[in-house]
Coordinates of N, CA and C in Angstrom, one line a residue:
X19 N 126.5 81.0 97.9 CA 125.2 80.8 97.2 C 125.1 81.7 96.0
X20 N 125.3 82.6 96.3 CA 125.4 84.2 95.5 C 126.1 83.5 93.8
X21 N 127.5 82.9 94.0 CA 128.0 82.9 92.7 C 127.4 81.7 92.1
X22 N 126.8 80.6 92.9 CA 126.6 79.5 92.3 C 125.4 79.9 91.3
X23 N 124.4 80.7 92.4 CA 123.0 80.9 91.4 C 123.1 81.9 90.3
X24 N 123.7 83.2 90.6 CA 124.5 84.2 89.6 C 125.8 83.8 89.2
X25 N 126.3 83.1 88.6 CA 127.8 82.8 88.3 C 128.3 84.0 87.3
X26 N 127.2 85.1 87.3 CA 127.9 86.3 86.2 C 128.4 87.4 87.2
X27 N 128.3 87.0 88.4 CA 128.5 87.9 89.4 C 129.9 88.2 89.7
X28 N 130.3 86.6 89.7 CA 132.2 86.5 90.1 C 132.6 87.6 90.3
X29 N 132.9 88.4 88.8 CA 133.9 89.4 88.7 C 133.4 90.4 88.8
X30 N 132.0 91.3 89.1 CA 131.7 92.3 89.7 C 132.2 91.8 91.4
X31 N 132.2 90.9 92.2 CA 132.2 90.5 93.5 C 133.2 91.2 93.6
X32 N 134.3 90.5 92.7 CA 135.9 90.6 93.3 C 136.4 92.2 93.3
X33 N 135.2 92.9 91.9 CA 136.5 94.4 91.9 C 135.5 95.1 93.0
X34 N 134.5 94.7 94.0 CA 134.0 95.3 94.8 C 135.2 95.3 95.3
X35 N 135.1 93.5 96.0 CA 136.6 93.4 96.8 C 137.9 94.5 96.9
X36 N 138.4 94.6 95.5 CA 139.8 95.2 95.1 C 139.0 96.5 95.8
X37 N 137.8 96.9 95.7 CA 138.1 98.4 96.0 C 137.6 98.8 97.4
X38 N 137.9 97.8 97.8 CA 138.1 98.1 99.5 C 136.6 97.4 100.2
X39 N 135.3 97.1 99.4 CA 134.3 97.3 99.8 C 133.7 95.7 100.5
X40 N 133.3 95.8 101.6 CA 132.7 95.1 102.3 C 131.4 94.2 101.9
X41 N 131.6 93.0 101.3 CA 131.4 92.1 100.9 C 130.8 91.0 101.4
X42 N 129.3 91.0 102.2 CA 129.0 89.9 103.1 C 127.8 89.0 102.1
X43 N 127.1 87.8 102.7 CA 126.5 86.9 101.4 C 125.2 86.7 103.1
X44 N 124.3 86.1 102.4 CA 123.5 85.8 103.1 C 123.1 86.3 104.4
X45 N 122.9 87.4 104.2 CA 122.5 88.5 105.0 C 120.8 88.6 105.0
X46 N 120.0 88.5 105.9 CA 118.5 88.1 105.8 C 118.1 89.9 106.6
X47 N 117.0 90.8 105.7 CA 116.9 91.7 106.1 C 115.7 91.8 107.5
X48 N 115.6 90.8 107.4 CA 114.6 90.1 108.6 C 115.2 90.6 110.2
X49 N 116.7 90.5 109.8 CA 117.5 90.9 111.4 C 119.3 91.2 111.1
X50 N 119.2 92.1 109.8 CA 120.5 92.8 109.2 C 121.2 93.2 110.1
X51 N 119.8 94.3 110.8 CA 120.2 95.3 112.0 C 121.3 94.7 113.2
X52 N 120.8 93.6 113.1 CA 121.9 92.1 114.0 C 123.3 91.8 114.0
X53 N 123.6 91.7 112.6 CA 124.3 90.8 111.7 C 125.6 91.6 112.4
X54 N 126.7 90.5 113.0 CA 128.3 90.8 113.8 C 128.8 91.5 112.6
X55 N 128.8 92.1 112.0 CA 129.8 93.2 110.8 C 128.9 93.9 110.2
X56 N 127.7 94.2 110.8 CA 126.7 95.4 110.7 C 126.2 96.2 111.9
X57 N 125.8 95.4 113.4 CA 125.4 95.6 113.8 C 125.7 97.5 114.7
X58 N 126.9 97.5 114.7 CA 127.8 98.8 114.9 C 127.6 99.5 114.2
X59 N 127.4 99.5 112.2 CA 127.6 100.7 111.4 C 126.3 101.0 111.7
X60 N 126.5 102.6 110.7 CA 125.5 103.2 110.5 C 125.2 104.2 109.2
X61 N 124.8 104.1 108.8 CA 124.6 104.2 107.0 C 124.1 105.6 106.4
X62 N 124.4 106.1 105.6 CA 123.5 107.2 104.9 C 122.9 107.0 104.3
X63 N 123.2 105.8 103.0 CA 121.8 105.3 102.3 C 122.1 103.8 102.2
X64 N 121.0 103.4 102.6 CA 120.5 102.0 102.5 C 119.7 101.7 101.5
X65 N 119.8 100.8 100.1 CA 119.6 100.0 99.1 C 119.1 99.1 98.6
X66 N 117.9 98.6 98.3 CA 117.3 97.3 98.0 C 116.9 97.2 96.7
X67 N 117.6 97.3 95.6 CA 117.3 97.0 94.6 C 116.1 95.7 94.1
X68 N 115.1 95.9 93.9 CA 114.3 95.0 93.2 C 114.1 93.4 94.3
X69 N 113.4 93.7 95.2 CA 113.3 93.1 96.3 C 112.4 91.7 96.1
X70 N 112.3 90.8 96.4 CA 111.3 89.8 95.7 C 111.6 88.3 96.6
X71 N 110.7 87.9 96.9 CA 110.3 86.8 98.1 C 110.5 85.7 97.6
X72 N 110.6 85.5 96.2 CA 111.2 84.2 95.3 C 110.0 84.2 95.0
X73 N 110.5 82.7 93.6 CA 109.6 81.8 93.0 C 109.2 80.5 93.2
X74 N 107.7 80.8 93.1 CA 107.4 79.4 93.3 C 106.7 78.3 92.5
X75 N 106.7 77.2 92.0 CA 105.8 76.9 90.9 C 104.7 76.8 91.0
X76 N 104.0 76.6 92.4 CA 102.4 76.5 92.3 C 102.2 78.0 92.7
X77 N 102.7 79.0 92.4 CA 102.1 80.4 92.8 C 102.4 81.5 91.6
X78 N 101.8 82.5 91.8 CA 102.2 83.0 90.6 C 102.2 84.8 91.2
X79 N 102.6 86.0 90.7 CA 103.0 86.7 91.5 C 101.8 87.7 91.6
X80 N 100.6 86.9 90.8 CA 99.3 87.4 91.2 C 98.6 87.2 92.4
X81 N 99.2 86.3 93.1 CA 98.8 85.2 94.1 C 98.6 86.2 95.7
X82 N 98.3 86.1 96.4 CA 97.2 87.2 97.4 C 98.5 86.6 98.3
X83 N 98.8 85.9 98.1 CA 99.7 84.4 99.7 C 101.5 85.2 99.0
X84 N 101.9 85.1 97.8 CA 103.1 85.8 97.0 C 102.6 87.1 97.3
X85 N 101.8 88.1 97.0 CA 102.2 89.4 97.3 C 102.2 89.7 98.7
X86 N 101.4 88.9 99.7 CA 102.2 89.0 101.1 C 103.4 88.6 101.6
X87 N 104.1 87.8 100.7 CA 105.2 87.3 101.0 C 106.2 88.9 100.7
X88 N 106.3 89.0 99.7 CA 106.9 90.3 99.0 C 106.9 91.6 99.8
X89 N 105.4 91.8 100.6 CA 105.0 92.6 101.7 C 106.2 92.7 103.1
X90 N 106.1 91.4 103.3 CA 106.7 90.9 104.4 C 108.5 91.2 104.5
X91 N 108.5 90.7 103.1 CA 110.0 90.9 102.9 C 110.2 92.6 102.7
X92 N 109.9 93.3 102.3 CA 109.8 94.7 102.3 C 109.4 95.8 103.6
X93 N 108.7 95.0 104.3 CA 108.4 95.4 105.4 C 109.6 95.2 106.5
X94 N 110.2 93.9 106.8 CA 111.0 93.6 107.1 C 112.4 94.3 106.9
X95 N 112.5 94.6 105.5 CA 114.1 95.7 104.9 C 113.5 97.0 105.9
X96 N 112.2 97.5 106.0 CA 112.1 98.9 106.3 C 112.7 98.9 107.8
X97 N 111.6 98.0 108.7 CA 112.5 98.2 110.0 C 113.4 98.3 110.1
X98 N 114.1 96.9 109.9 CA 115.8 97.1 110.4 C 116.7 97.8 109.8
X99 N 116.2 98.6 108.5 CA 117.3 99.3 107.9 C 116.9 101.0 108.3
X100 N 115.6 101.2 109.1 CA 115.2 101.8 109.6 C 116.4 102.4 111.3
X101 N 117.1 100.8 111.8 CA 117.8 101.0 112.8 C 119.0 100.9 112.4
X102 N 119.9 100.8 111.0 CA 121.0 101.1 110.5 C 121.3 102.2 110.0
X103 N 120.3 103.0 109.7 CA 120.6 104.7 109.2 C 121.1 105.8 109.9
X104 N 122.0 106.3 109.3 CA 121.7 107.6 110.0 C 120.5 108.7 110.1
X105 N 120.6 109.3 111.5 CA 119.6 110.5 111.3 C 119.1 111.1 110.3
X106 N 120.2 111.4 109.1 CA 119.7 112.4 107.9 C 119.7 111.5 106.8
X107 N 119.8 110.0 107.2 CA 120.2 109.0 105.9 C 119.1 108.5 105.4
X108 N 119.1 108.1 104.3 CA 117.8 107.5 103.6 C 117.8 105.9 103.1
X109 N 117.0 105.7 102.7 CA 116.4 104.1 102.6 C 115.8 104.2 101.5
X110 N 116.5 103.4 100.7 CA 115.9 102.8 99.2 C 115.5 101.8 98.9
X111 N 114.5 101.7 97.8 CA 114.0 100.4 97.3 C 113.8 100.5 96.0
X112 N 113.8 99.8 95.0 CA 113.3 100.1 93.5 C 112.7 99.1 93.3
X113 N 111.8 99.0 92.5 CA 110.8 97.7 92.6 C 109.5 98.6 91.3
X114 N 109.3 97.5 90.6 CA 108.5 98.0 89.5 C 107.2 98.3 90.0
X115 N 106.6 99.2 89.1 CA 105.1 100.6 89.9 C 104.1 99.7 88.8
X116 N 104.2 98.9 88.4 CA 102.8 98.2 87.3 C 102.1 97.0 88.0
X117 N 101.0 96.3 87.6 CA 100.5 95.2 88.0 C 101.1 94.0 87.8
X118 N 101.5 93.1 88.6 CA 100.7 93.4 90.1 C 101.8 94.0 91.2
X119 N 103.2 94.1 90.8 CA 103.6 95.1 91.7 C 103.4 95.9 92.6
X120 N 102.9 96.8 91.7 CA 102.3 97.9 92.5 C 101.1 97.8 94.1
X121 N 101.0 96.6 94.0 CA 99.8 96.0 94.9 C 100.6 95.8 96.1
X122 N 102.1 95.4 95.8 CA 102.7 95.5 97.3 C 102.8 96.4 98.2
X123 N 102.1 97.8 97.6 CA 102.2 99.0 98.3 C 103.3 99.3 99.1
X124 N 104.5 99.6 98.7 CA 105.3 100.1 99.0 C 105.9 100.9 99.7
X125 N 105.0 102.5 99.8 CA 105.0 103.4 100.4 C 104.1 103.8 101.8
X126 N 102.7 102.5 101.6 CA 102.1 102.4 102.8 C 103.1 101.3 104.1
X127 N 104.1 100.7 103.4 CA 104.7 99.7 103.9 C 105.7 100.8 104.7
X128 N 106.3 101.3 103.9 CA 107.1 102.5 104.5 C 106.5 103.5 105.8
X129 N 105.5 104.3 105.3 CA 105.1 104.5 106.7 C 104.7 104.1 107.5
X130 N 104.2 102.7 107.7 CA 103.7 101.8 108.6 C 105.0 101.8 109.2
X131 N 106.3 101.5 109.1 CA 107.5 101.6 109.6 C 108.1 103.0 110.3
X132 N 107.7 103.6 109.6 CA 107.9 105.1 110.7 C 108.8 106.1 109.6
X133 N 108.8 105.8 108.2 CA 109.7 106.2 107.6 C 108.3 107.2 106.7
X134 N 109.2 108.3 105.6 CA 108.2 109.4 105.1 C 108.9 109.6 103.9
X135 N 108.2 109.5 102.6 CA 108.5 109.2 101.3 C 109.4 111.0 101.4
X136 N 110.4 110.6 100.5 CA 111.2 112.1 99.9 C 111.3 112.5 98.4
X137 N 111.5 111.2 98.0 CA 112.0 110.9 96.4 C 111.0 109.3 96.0
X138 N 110.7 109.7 94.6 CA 110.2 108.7 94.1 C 111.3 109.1 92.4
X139 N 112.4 108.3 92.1 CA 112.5 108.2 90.7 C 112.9 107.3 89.8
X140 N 112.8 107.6 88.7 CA 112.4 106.5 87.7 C 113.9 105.4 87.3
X141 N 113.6 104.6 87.8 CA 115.3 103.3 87.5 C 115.4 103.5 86.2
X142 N 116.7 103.6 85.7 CA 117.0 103.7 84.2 C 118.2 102.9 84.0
X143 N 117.9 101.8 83.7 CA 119.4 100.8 83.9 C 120.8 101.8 83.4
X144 N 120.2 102.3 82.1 CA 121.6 103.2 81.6 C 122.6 104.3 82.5
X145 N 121.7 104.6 83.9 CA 123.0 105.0 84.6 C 123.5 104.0 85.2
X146 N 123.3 103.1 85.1 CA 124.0 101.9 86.1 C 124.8 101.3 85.1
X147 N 126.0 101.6 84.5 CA 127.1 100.6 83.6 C 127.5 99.2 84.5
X148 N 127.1 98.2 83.4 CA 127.7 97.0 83.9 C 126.7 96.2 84.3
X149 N 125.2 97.3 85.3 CA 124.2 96.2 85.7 C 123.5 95.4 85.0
X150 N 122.8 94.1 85.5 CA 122.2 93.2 84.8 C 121.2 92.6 85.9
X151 N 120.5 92.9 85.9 CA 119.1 92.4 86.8 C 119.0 91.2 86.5
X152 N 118.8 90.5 87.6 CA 118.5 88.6 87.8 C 117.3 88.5 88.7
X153 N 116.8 87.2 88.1 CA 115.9 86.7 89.0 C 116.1 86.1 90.1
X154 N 115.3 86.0 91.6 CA 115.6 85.6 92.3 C 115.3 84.1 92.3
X155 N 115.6 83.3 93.6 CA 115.0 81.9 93.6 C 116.1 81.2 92.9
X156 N 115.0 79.9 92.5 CA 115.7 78.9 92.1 C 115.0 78.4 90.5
X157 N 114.0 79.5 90.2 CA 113.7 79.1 89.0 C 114.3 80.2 87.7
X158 N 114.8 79.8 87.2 CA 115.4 80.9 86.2 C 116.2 81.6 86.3
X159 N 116.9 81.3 87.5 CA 118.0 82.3 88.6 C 118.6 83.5 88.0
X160 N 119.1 82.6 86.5 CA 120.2 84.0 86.2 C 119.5 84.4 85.0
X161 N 118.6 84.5 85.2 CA 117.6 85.3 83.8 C 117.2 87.0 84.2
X162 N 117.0 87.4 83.1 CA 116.9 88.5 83.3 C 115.1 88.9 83.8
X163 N 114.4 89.7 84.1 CA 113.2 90.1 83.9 C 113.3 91.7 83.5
X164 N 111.8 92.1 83.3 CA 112.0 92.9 82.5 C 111.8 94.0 83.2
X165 N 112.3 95.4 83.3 CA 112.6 96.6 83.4 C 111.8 97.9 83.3
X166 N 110.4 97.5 83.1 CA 109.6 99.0 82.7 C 109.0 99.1 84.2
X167 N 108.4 100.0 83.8 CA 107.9 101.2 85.3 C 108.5 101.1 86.3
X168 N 109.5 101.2 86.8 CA 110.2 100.8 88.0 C 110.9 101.9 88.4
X169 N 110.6 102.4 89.6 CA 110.7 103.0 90.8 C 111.5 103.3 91.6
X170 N 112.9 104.0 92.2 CA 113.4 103.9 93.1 C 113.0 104.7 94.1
X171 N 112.2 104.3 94.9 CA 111.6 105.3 96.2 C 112.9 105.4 97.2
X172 N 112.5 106.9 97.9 CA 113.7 107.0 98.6 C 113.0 107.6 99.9
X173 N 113.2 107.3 101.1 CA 112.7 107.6 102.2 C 113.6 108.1 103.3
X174 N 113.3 109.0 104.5 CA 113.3 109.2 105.3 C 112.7 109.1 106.6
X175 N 113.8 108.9 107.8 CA 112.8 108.9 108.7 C 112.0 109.8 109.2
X176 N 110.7 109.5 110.1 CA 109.4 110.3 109.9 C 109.9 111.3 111.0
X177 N 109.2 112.3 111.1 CA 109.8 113.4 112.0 C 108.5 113.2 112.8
X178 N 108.2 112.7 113.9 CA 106.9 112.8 114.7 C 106.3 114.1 115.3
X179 N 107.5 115.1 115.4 CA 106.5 116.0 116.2 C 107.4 117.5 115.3
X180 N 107.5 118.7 115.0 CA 107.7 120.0 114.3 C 107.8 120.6 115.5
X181 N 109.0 121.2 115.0 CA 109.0 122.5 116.8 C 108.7 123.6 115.6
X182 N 107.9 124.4 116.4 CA 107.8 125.8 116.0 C 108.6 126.8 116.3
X183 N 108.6 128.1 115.7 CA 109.2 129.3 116.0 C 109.9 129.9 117.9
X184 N 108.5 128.8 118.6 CA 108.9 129.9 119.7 C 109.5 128.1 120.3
X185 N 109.5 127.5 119.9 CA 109.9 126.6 120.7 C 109.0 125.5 120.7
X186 N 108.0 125.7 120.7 CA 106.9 124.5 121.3 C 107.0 123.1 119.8
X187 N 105.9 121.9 120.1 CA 106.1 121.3 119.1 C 104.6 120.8 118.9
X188 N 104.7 120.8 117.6 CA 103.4 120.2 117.2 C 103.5 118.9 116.2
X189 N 102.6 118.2 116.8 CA 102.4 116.5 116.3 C 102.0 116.5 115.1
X190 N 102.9 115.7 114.1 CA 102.2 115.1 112.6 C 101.0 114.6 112.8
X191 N 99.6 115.4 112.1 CA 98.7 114.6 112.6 C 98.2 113.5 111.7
X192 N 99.2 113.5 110.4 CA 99.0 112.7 109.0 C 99.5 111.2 109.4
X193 N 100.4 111.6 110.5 CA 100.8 110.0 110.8 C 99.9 109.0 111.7
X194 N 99.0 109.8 112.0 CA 98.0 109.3 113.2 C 97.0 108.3 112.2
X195 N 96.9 108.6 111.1 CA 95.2 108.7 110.1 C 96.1 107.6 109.8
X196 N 97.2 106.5 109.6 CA 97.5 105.5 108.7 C 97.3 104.3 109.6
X197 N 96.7 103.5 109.3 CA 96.3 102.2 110.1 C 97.3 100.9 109.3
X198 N 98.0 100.4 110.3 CA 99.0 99.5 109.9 C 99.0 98.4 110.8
X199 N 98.3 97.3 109.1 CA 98.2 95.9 109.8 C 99.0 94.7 109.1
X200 N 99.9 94.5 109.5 CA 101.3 93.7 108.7 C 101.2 92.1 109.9
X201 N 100.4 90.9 108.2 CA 100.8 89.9 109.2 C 101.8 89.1 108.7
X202 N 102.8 88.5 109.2 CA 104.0 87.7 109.1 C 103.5 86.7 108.1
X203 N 104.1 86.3 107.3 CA 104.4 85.5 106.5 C 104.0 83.9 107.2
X204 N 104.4 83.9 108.3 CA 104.7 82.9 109.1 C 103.0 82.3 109.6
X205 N 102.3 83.7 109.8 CA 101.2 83.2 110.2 C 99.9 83.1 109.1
X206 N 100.6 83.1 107.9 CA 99.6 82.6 106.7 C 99.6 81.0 106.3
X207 N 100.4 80.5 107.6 CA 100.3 78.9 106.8 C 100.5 78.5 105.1
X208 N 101.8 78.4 104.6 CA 102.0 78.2 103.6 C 101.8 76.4 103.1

């Protein structure tokens, strides 16, 4: 599906290939954690470049029903890639910080998952030689969108309790104060 809708992809695919690297297509982060040629590894950083629930034509990405969609899909990368990491590994996302973006809440989505912000920095295509950002879906697939304010947040998993000096441990009490209510996509009746 990958080359049909990106057909600029081809030859970035293949010199992954040449260089040894593991190459899977339709991988749903809904149940990655799952996936027979994932479910074993275990990662130091996990990557979601510019994450996005698709397009639709009666919606628009102002739309209350699309930014829960976008939620959901985001929310979904955090668990499971939450149970692909390693202990000291981290979990990435980049995703633009402007309106209405920014409304997906990103980092409340993150700790709702059990993960604890480390790094927030700024995407700058120019270290990436070669990249070219596409749209997802089926409208405009291989178009580009545009690149300002955008984000790569980097997380960690949350540490629930601090041992002290003599041994004992004390509870994050910041994790307690976050109320997390994430409903499925499924149950918004589209």
């Amino acid at each position: 599906m990958l080359p049909v809708r990106h057909w600029t992809s081809t030859a970035h695919l293949q010199d992954l290939e040449k260089l040894g690297c593991l190459v899977l297509y339709e991988v749903d982060v809904h149940n990655m954690n799952e996936h027979p040629d994932l479910k074993q590894m275990k990662f130091d950083v996990i990557l979601f470049n510019f994450p996005h629930a698709g397009h639709y034509s009666w919606l628009h990405e102002r739309d209350s029903i699309l930014i829960r969609m976008h939620q959901d899909l985001i929310a979904a990368y955090f668990k499971t890639a939450k149970e692909m990491v390693q202990e000291e590994g981290e979990i990435h996302v980049t995703v633009r910080d402007d309106d209405p973006y920014n409304t997906w809440e990103v980092e409340k989505l993150a700790e709702c998952a059990g993960l604890q912000l480390k790094d927030k920095v700024e995407f700058r295509q120019e270290n990436y030689p070669g990249y070219h950002n596409k749209r997802g879906g089926n409208i405009n697939c291989n178009k580009k969108f545009p690149l300002k304010a955008c984000y790569t947040y980097k997380f960690t998993l949350k540490v629930s309790a601090v041992e002290t000096s003599d041994g004992s441990e004390v509870n994050d009490s910041a994790s307690s104060e976050v109320t997390c209510i994430i409903t499925t996509v499924e149950d918004l009746q589209i």
